[in-house]
CSV table of C-alpha atoms in Angstrom, one decimal:
chain,number,residue,atom,x,y,z
A,1,UNK,CA,86.2,33.6,67.3
A,2,UNK,CA,86.8,37.2,68.5
A,3,UNK,CA,88.6,37.9,71.7
A,4,UNK,CA,86.9,39.8,74.6
A,5,UNK,CA,88.4,43.1,73.7
A,6,UNK,CA,87.3,42.8,70.0
A,7,UNK,CA,83.8,41.8,71.1
A,8,UNK,CA,83.6,44.8,73.4
A,9,UNK,CA,84.8,47.3,70.7
A,10,UNK,CA,82.5,45.7,68.2
A,11,UNK,CA,79.5,46.1,70.4
A,12,UNK,CA,80.4,49.7,71.2
A,13,UNK,CA,80.7,50.5,67.4
A,14,UNK,CA,77.4,48.7,66.8
A,15,UNK,CA,75.5,50.7,69.4
A,16,UNK,CA,77.1,54.0,68.5
A,17,UNK,CA,76.4,54.0,64.8
A,18,UNK,CA,73.4,51.6,64.4
A,19,UNK,CA,70.9,54.3,63.6
A,20,UNK,CA,73.3,55.9,61.1
A,21,UNK,CA,73.9,52.6,59.4
A,22,UNK,CA,70.2,51.9,59.0
A,23,UNK,CA,69.7,55.4,57.5
A,24,UNK,CA,72.6,54.8,55.1
A,25,UNK,CA,71.3,51.4,54.0
A,26,UNK,CA,67.9,52.8,53.3
A,27,UNK,CA,69.4,55.6,51.3
A,28,UNK,CA,71.5,53.2,49.3
A,29,UNK,CA,68.4,51.1,48.7
A,30,UNK,CA,66.4,54.0,47.4
A,31,UNK,CA,69.2,55.2,45.2
A,32,UNK,CA,69.5,51.7,43.6
A,33,UNK,CA,65.8,51.7,42.7
A,34,UNK,CA,65.8,55.3,41.6
A,35,UNK,CA,68.7,54.7,39.2
A,36,UNK,CA,66.7,51.9,37.5
A,37,UNK,CA,63.4,53.8,37.5
A,38,UNK,CA,61.7,51.2,39.7
A,39,UNK,CA,58.9,52.0,42.2
A,40,UNK,CA,58.4,49.4,44.9
A,41,UNK,CA,56.6,49.2,48.2
A,42,UNK,CA,59.5,49.8,50.6
A,43,UNK,CA,60.3,47.2,53.2
A,44,UNK,CA,58.6,47.7,56.5
A,45,UNK,CA,61.9,48.0,58.2
A,46,UNK,CA,65.7,47.7,57.5
A,47,UNK,CA,67.5,45.8,60.2
A,48,UNK,CA,70.9,44.5,61.3
A,49,UNK,CA,71.7,41.0,62.5
A,50,UNK,CA,74.6,39.3,64.2
A,51,UNK,CA,76.8,36.6,62.9
A,52,UNK,CA,78.3,35.6,59.5
A,53,UNK,CA,76.0,32.7,58.7
A,54,UNK,CA,74.3,35.0,56.2
A,55,UNK,CA,75.4,38.4,55.0
A,56,UNK,CA,71.8,39.5,54.2
A,57,UNK,CA,68.2,38.2,54.3
A,58,UNK,CA,65.0,39.4,52.6
A,59,UNK,CA,62.1,38.3,54.8
A,60,UNK,CA,59.1,38.2,52.3
A,61,UNK,CA,56.4,37.6,54.9
A,62,UNK,CA,57.6,40.3,57.3
A,63,UNK,CA,58.8,42.6,54.5
A,64,UNK,CA,62.1,43.2,56.3
A,65,UNK,CA,65.6,43.5,54.8
A,66,UNK,CA,68.4,42.6,57.1
A,67,UNK,CA,72.2,42.9,56.7
A,68,UNK,CA,75.0,41.6,58.9
A,69,UNK,CA,76.7,43.9,61.2
A,70,UNK,CA,80.0,42.1,60.6
A,71,UNK,CA,79.6,42.8,56.9
A,72,UNK,CA,79.5,46.6,57.6
A,73,UNK,CA,82.4,46.5,59.9
A,74,UNK,CA,84.8,44.1,58.2
A,75,UNK,CA,84.3,44.6,54.4
A,76,UNK,CA,84.4,47.5,52.0
A,77,UNK,CA,81.2,49.5,51.4
A,78,UNK,CA,81.1,48.2,47.8
A,79,UNK,CA,80.6,44.7,49.3
A,80,UNK,CA,77.7,46.0,51.4
A,81,UNK,CA,76.1,47.4,48.3
A,82,UNK,CA,76.6,44.1,46.5
A,83,UNK,CA,74.8,42.2,49.2
A,84,UNK,CA,72.1,44.8,49.4
A,85,UNK,CA,71.6,44.5,45.6
A,86,UNK,CA,71.3,40.7,46.1
A,87,UNK,CA,68.5,41.1,48.7
A,88,UNK,CA,66.8,43.7,46.6
A,89,UNK,CA,66.7,41.3,43.7
A,90,UNK,CA,64.9,38.9,46.0
A,91,UNK,CA,62.4,41.6,46.8
A,92,UNK,CA,61.8,42.3,43.1
A,93,UNK,CA,61.0,38.6,42.5
A,94,UNK,CA,58.6,38.5,45.4
A,95,UNK,CA,56.9,41.8,44.5
A,96,UNK,CA,56.9,41.7,40.7
A,97,UNK,CA,56.9,38.1,39.5
A,98,UNK,CA,53.4,36.5,39.5
A,99,UNK,CA,53.0,33.6,41.9
A,100,UNK,CA,52.3,31.1,39.1
A,101,UNK,CA,55.7,31.9,37.5
A,102,UNK,CA,57.5,31.3,40.8
A,103,UNK,CA,56.1,27.8,41.2
A,104,UNK,CA,58.9,25.2,41.1
A,105,UNK,CA,61.7,27.8,40.8
A,106,UNK,CA,64.7,27.8,43.1
A,107,UNK,CA,65.3,30.9,45.2
A,108,UNK,CA,68.3,31.8,43.0
A,109,UNK,CA,66.8,30.7,39.8
A,110,UNK,CA,66.3,32.4,36.4
A,111,UNK,CA,63.8,35.0,37.7
A,112,UNK,CA,66.3,36.1,40.5
A,113,UNK,CA,69.2,36.3,38.0
A,114,UNK,CA,67.1,38.4,35.6
A,115,UNK,CA,66.3,40.8,38.4
A,116,UNK,CA,69.9,41.0,39.5
A,117,UNK,CA,71.1,41.7,36.0
A,118,UNK,CA,68.4,44.4,35.7
A,119,UNK,CA,69.7,46.1,38.9
A,120,UNK,CA,73.3,45.9,37.6
A,121,UNK,CA,74.4,43.8,40.6
A,122,UNK,CA,77.9,42.3,40.2
A,123,UNK,CA,77.5,38.6,39.2
A,124,UNK,CA,79.8,37.7,42.1
A,125,UNK,CA,77.0,38.7,44.5
A,126,UNK,CA,74.3,36.8,42.6
A,127,UNK,CA,75.3,33.3,43.7
A,128,UNK,CA,73.4,31.4,46.4
A,129,UNK,CA,76.3,31.5,48.8
A,130,UNK,CA,78.5,34.6,48.6
A,131,UNK,CA,81.9,33.8,50.1
A,132,UNK,CA,83.5,37.1,51.2
A,133,UNK,CA,86.0,35.5,53.5
A,134,UNK,CA,88.1,33.8,50.9
A,135,UNK,CA,87.3,35.7,47.7
A,136,UNK,CA,86.0,39.2,48.2
A,137,UNK,CA,86.2,40.9,44.7
A,138,UNK,CA,86.6,44.4,46.0
A,139,UNK,CA,88.5,46.6,46.1
A,140,UNK,CA,91.0,44.4,44.2
A,141,UNK,CA,90.1,41.4,42.0
A,142,UNK,CA,92.3,38.4,41.8
A,143,UNK,CA,94.6,38.0,38.8
A,144,UNK,CA,92.8,34.7,38.0
A,145,UNK,CA,90.1,36.8,36.3
A,146,UNK,CA,92.5,37.6,33.4
A,147,UNK,CA,92.0,35.7,30.1
A,148,UNK,CA,95.1,34.0,28.7
A,149,UNK,CA,95.7,36.8,26.2
A,150,UNK,CA,95.3,39.4,28.9
A,151,UNK,CA,97.8,37.6,31.2
A,152,UNK,CA,100.3,37.3,28.4
A,153,UNK,CA,100.1,40.9,27.3
A,154,UNK,CA,100.6,42.1,30.9
A,155,UNK,CA,103.6,40.0,31.3
A,156,UNK,CA,105.1,41.4,28.1
A,157,UNK,CA,104.3,45.0,29.2
A,158,UNK,CA,105.9,44.3,32.6
A,159,UNK,CA,109.1,43.1,31.0
A,160,UNK,CA,109.2,46.1,28.6
A,161,UNK,CA,108.5,48.7,31.3
A,162,UNK,CA,111.3,47.1,33.5
A,163,UNK,CA,113.6,48.5,30.8
A,164,UNK,CA,112.5,52.1,31.5
A,165,UNK,CA,114.8,52.2,34.5
A,166,UNK,CA,117.7,52.5,32.1
A,167,UNK,CA,120.0,55.5,32.8
A,168,UNK,CA,120.0,56.1,29.1
A,169,UNK,CA,117.1,58.5,28.4
A,170,UNK,CA,116.7,57.3,24.8
A,171,UNK,CA,116.4,53.6,25.9
A,172,UNK,CA,113.9,54.4,28.6
A,173,UNK,CA,111.8,56.5,26.2
A,174,UNK,CA,111.9,53.7,23.6
A,175,UNK,CA,110.7,51.1,26.2
A,176,UNK,CA,107.8,53.3,27.2
A,177,UNK,CA,106.8,53.9,23.6
A,178,UNK,CA,107.0,50.2,22.8
A,179,UNK,CA,104.7,49.3,25.8
A,180,UNK,CA,102.2,51.9,24.7
A,181,UNK,CA,102.1,50.6,21.1
A,182,UNK,CA,101.9,47.0,22.4
A,183,UNK,CA,98.8,47.7,24.5
A,184,UNK,CA,97.1,49.7,21.7
A,185,UNK,CA,97.7,46.8,19.2
A,186,UNK,CA,96.4,44.3,21.7
A,187,UNK,CA,93.2,46.3,22.2
A,188,UNK,CA,92.7,46.8,18.5
A,189,UNK,CA,93.1,43.1,17.8
A,190,UNK,CA,90.6,42.2,20.5
A,191,UNK,CA,88.1,44.6,19.0
A,192,UNK,CA,88.5,43.1,15.6
A,193,UNK,CA,87.8,39.6,16.9
A,194,UNK,CA,84.5,38.6,15.3
A,195,UNK,CA,83.6,36.4,18.3
A,196,UNK,CA,83.5,39.5,20.6
A,197,UNK,CA,80.1,41.1,20.5
A,198,UNK,CA,78.8,44.0,22.4
A,199,UNK,CA,77.6,42.9,25.8
A,200,UNK,CA,79.5,39.6,25.7
A,201,UNK,CA,83.0,40.9,26.5
A,202,UNK,CA,84.3,40.1,30.0
A,203,UNK,CA,84.6,43.7,31.3
A,204,UNK,CA,85.2,44.3,34.9
A,205,UNK,CA,85.2,47.1,37.4
A,206,UNK,CA,87.7,47.7,40.2
A,207,UNK,CA,87.2,50.2,43.0
A,208,UNK,CA,90.3,51.8,44.5
A,209,UNK,CA,89.6,52.2,48.2
A,210,UNK,CA,90.7,55.9,48.6
A,211,UNK,CA,87.9,57.3,50.8
A,212,UNK,CA,88.7,60.8,49.6
A,213,UNK,CA,87.3,63.8,51.4
A,214,UNK,CA,88.3,66.1,48.5
A,215,UNK,CA,89.0,65.6,44.8
A,216,UNK,CA,91.8,68.0,43.9
A,217,UNK,CA,93.2,69.1,40.5
A,218,UNK,CA,95.9,66.4,40.6
A,219,UNK,CA,93.3,63.6,40.8
A,220,UNK,CA,91.3,65.2,38.0
A,221,UNK,CA,94.3,65.2,35.8
A,222,UNK,CA,95.3,61.6,36.6
A,223,UNK,CA,91.8,60.4,35.8
A,224,UNK,CA,91.9,62.3,32.6
A,225,UNK,CA,95.2,60.6,31.7
A,226,UNK,CA,93.8,57.1,32.5
A,227,UNK,CA,90.7,57.6,30.3
A,228,UNK,CA,92.7,59.1,27.4
A,229,UNK,CA,95.7,56.7,27.3
A,230,UNK,CA,94.9,53.4,29.1
A,231,UNK,CA,91.6,52.2,27.5
A,232,UNK,CA,89.5,52.4,30.7
A,233,UNK,CA,86.6,54.5,31.9
A,234,UNK,CA,87.1,56.1,35.3
A,235,UNK,CA,84.6,57.7,37.6
A,236,UNK,CA,84.5,58.8,41.2
A,237,UNK,CA,81.8,57.0,43.2
A,238,UNK,CA,80.5,57.8,46.7
A,239,UNK,CA,81.6,55.5,49.5
A,240,UNK,CA,80.8,55.2,53.2
A,241,UNK,CA,82.9,54.1,56.2
A,242,UNK,CA,80.7,52.5,58.8
A,243,UNK,CA,83.4,52.4,61.5
A,244,UNK,CA,83.5,56.2,61.6
A,245,UNK,CA,80.2,57.1,60.0
A,246,UNK,CA,81.9,59.3,57.4
A,247,UNK,CA,81.4,59.7,53.6
A,248,UNK,CA,84.1,59.9,50.9
A,249,UNK,CA,84.9,59.2,47.3
A,250,UNK,CA,86.5,56.1,45.7
A,251,UNK,CA,87.8,55.8,42.2
A,252,UNK,CA,86.2,53.1,40.0
A,253,UNK,CA,88.0,51.8,36.9
A,254,UNK,CA,86.0,49.9,34.2
A,255,UNK,CA,87.4,48.0,31.2
A,256,UNK,CA,89.0,44.8,30.2
A,257,UNK,CA,90.8,43.2,33.2
A,258,UNK,CA,94.3,43.7,31.7
A,259,UNK,CA,93.6,47.4,31.0
A,260,UNK,CA,92.1,48.0,34.5
A,261,UNK,CA,95.1,46.3,36.1
A,262,UNK,CA,97.6,48.5,34.2
A,263,UNK,CA,95.5,51.6,34.8
A,264,UNK,CA,95.5,51.0,38.5
A,265,UNK,CA,99.3,50.7,38.5
A,266,UNK,CA,99.6,54.0,36.6
A,267,UNK,CA,97.3,55.7,39.1
A,268,UNK,CA,99.4,54.7,42.1
A,269,UNK,CA,102.6,55.4,40.2
A,270,UNK,CA,101.5,58.9,39.4
A,271,UNK,CA,100.2,59.6,42.9
A,272,UNK,CA,103.5,58.6,44.5
A,273,UNK,CA,105.8,60.1,41.9
A,274,UNK,CA,104.1,63.5,41.7
A,275,UNK,CA,104.2,63.8,45.4
A,276,UNK,CA,107.9,63.0,45.6
A,277,UNK,CA,108.7,65.3,42.7
A,278,UNK,CA,106.8,68.1,44.4
A,279,UNK,CA,108.8,67.6,47.6
A,280,UNK,CA,112.0,67.8,45.6
A,281,UNK,CA,110.9,71.0,43.9
A,282,UNK,CA,109.8,72.8,47.1
A,283,UNK,CA,113.2,72.2,48.7
A,284,UNK,CA,114.7,74.7,46.3
A,285,UNK,CA,111.6,76.9,45.7
A,286,UNK,CA,110.0,78.0,48.9
A,287,UNK,CA,106.7,79.8,49.1
A,288,UNK,CA,103.7,79.8,46.9
A,289,UNK,CA,101.6,77.5,49.2
A,290,UNK,CA,98.7,75.6,47.8
A,291,UNK,CA,98.5,77.5,44.5
A,292,UNK,CA,102.1,76.6,43.7
A,293,UNK,CA,101.5,73.0,44.6
A,294,UNK,CA,98.4,72.7,42.4
A,295,UNK,CA,100.1,74.5,39.5
A,296,UNK,CA,103.1,72.3,39.7
A,297,UNK,CA,100.9,69.2,39.6
A,298,UNK,CA,98.8,70.5,36.7
A,299,UNK,CA,102.0,71.4,34.7
A,300,UNK,CA,103.6,68.0,35.5
A,301,UNK,CA,100.6,65.9,34.5
A,302,UNK,CA,100.0,68.0,31.4
A,303,UNK,CA,103.6,67.4,30.3
A,304,UNK,CA,103.2,63.7,31.0
A,305,UNK,CA,100.0,63.6,29.0
A,306,UNK,CA,101.7,65.2,26.0
A,307,UNK,CA,104.5,62.6,26.3
A,308,UNK,CA,102.1,59.7,26.3
A,309,UNK,CA,100.4,61.2,23.2
A,310,UNK,CA,103.8,61.0,21.4
A,311,UNK,CA,104.4,57.5,22.8
A,312,UNK,CA,101.1,56.4,21.2
A,313,UNK,CA,102.3,57.5,17.8
A,314,UNK,CA,100.2,60.6,17.6
A,315,UNK,CA,100.9,64.2,16.7
A,316,UNK,CA,98.0,65.2,18.9
A,317,UNK,CA,96.1,63.3,21.6
A,318,UNK,CA,92.9,62.9,19.6
A,319,UNK,CA,94.8,61.2,16.7
A,320,UNK,CA,96.3,58.5,18.8
A,321,UNK,CA,95.6,54.8,19.1
A,322,UNK,CA,93.9,55.3,22.5
A,323,UNK,CA,91.2,57.5,21.0
A,324,UNK,CA,90.7,55.0,18.2
A,325,UNK,CA,90.3,52.1,20.6
A,326,UNK,CA,87.8,54.0,22.8
A,327,UNK,CA,85.8,55.2,19.9
A,328,UNK,CA,85.4,51.6,18.6
A,329,UNK,CA,84.9,49.9,22.0
A,330,UNK,CA,81.1,50.5,22.2
A,331,UNK,CA,80.8,47.5,24.6
A,332,UNK,CA,82.7,49.4,27.3
A,333,UNK,CA,80.3,52.4,26.9
A,334,UNK,CA,77.3,50.0,27.3
A,335,UNK,CA,78.9,48.4,30.4
A,336,UNK,CA,79.6,51.8,31.9
A,337,UNK,CA,76.1,53.1,31.4
A,338,UNK,CA,74.6,49.9,32.8
A,339,UNK,CA,76.6,50.3,36.0
A,340,UNK,CA,76.2,54.1,36.2
A,341,UNK,CA,73.0,55.1,34.4
A,342,UNK,CA,73.0,58.6,36.1
A,343,UNK,CA,76.3,60.4,36.0
A,344,UNK,CA,76.8,64.0,37.3
A,345,UNK,CA,79.6,66.1,35.9
A,346,UNK,CA,81.1,68.5,38.4
A,347,UNK,CA,83.0,71.5,37.3
A,348,UNK,CA,85.5,73.3,39.4
A,349,UNK,CA,84.9,76.8,40.8
A,350,UNK,CA,86.6,79.6,38.9
A,351,UNK,CA,89.0,82.1,40.3
A,352,UNK,CA,91.7,79.7,41.4
A,353,UNK,CA,95.1,81.2,42.0
A,354,UNK,CA,97.7,80.1,39.5
A,355,UNK,CA,101.5,80.1,39.8
A,356,UNK,CA,103.1,80.3,36.3
A,357,UNK,CA,106.6,79.5,37.6
A,358,UNK,CA,105.6,76.3,39.3
A,359,UNK,CA,103.5,75.2,36.3
A,360,UNK,CA,106.3,75.6,33.9
A,361,UNK,CA,108.7,73.8,36.2
A,362,UNK,CA,106.2,70.9,36.5
A,363,UNK,CA,105.7,70.7,32.7
A,364,UNK,CA,109.5,70.2,32.2
A,365,UNK,CA,109.5,67.5,34.9
A,366,UNK,CA,106.4,65.8,33.4
A,367,UNK,CA,107.9,65.7,29.9
A,368,UNK,CA,110.8,63.8,31.3
A,369,UNK,CA,108.8,61.5,33.5
A,370,UNK,CA,109.0,57.8,32.5
A,371,UNK,CA,106.5,55.2,33.6
A,372,UNK,CA,108.1,52.1,35.2
A,373,UNK,CA,107.0,48.9,36.7
A,374,UNK,CA,108.3,46.4,39.3
A,375,UNK,CA,110.8,44.0,37.8
A,376,UNK,CA,109.7,41.1,40.0
A,377,UNK,CA,108.0,38.2,38.1
A,378,UNK,CA,104.5,37.0,38.4
A,379,UNK,CA,101.2,38.9,37.8
A,380,UNK,CA,101.2,42.7,38.3
A,381,UNK,CA,99.9,43.4,41.8
A,382,UNK,CA,99.3,46.9,43.1
A,383,UNK,CA,99.9,48.4,46.5
A,384,UNK,CA,98.0,51.3,48.0
A,385,UNK,CA,99.7,54.7,47.8
A,386,UNK,CA,100.6,56.3,51.1
A,387,UNK,CA,99.8,59.7,49.8
A,388,UNK,CA,96.3,59.3,48.5
A,389,UNK,CA,94.6,61.9,50.7
A,390,UNK,CA,95.7,64.9,48.8
A,391,UNK,CA,94.6,68.3,50.0
A,392,UNK,CA,93.3,70.8,47.5
A,393,UNK,CA,90.3,72.7,46.3
A,394,UNK,CA,87.0,71.0,45.8
A,395,UNK,CA,85.7,70.5,42.3
């Protein structure tokens, strides 16, 4: 039960942003149907309700779609979209399935599941009782979703990358190369398994709750590295913060659970390490401002990208194991297109100022950067980076 102060603050937020929330929910509903090319008679009204007895309700007779205010205030926006998709699937059943076909069917029966799959709703949100209190799948899924081979390979990679902390550069580089080859071999072996057919592989998505106002060149480079070397697809997705009525961008990673988990670690590692290396560089190289910072990041991540290409056993990036795995993993492409049928590519504006000295210095640092991992035992668990809101130019 909430205390009096919490109740008062909760009511204040509800009254202040109620109209904005309803507009945002209606927009998300329209976007969901537009992405699937579906035309439905819109609900008479979208509404909000109190309590946690139900996160959402579709009232067929009144044609109203209601969501819980607690859902908006206490859970990520991706959870709100999941519950909205659940209720929209109920509407599709009531509007598109003939009455005779619904006779004798349960509310969450085959017709409902087919509609949810058509809309691309996460299966977690398609159950009759969605338990967000004990097991909310976003922004981080539990390690229990790993298969046994995935869990074993992550444990091996964790142990190998623990050796990259060696003060001997050759040993650290050898450990990083071994981890890259191990992940590549694991992915190739899974693709060659005859029991794995397109569409039946247990892919997952994981949203990193960044709430970015801007996507700078450093983030673009990191996403490029994740997609090229870590067997995942990465995309920036719009998000919304109901508590402040603000929009932002989150990063979504898609792939096999073990690949997604490792890619998330690499993302946070690069965000934290690039920031600390930049702070070290600027202590001895004053001036340059934002152009010097962006140029340093670009050079650093370009150098690290080249190093990973060598670690994967390739003379060039396109000849490496990563490119081979991604070319053969058509199931991931199918999964990606199902979740994101309409993708917009945004190019950066030209004319950015460039600092050659900072870029060259960053490249040297990047070629010497070694990926490492916590030495503690147990599953790999990630922590949010304290420096995720990076300033920079919009794309």
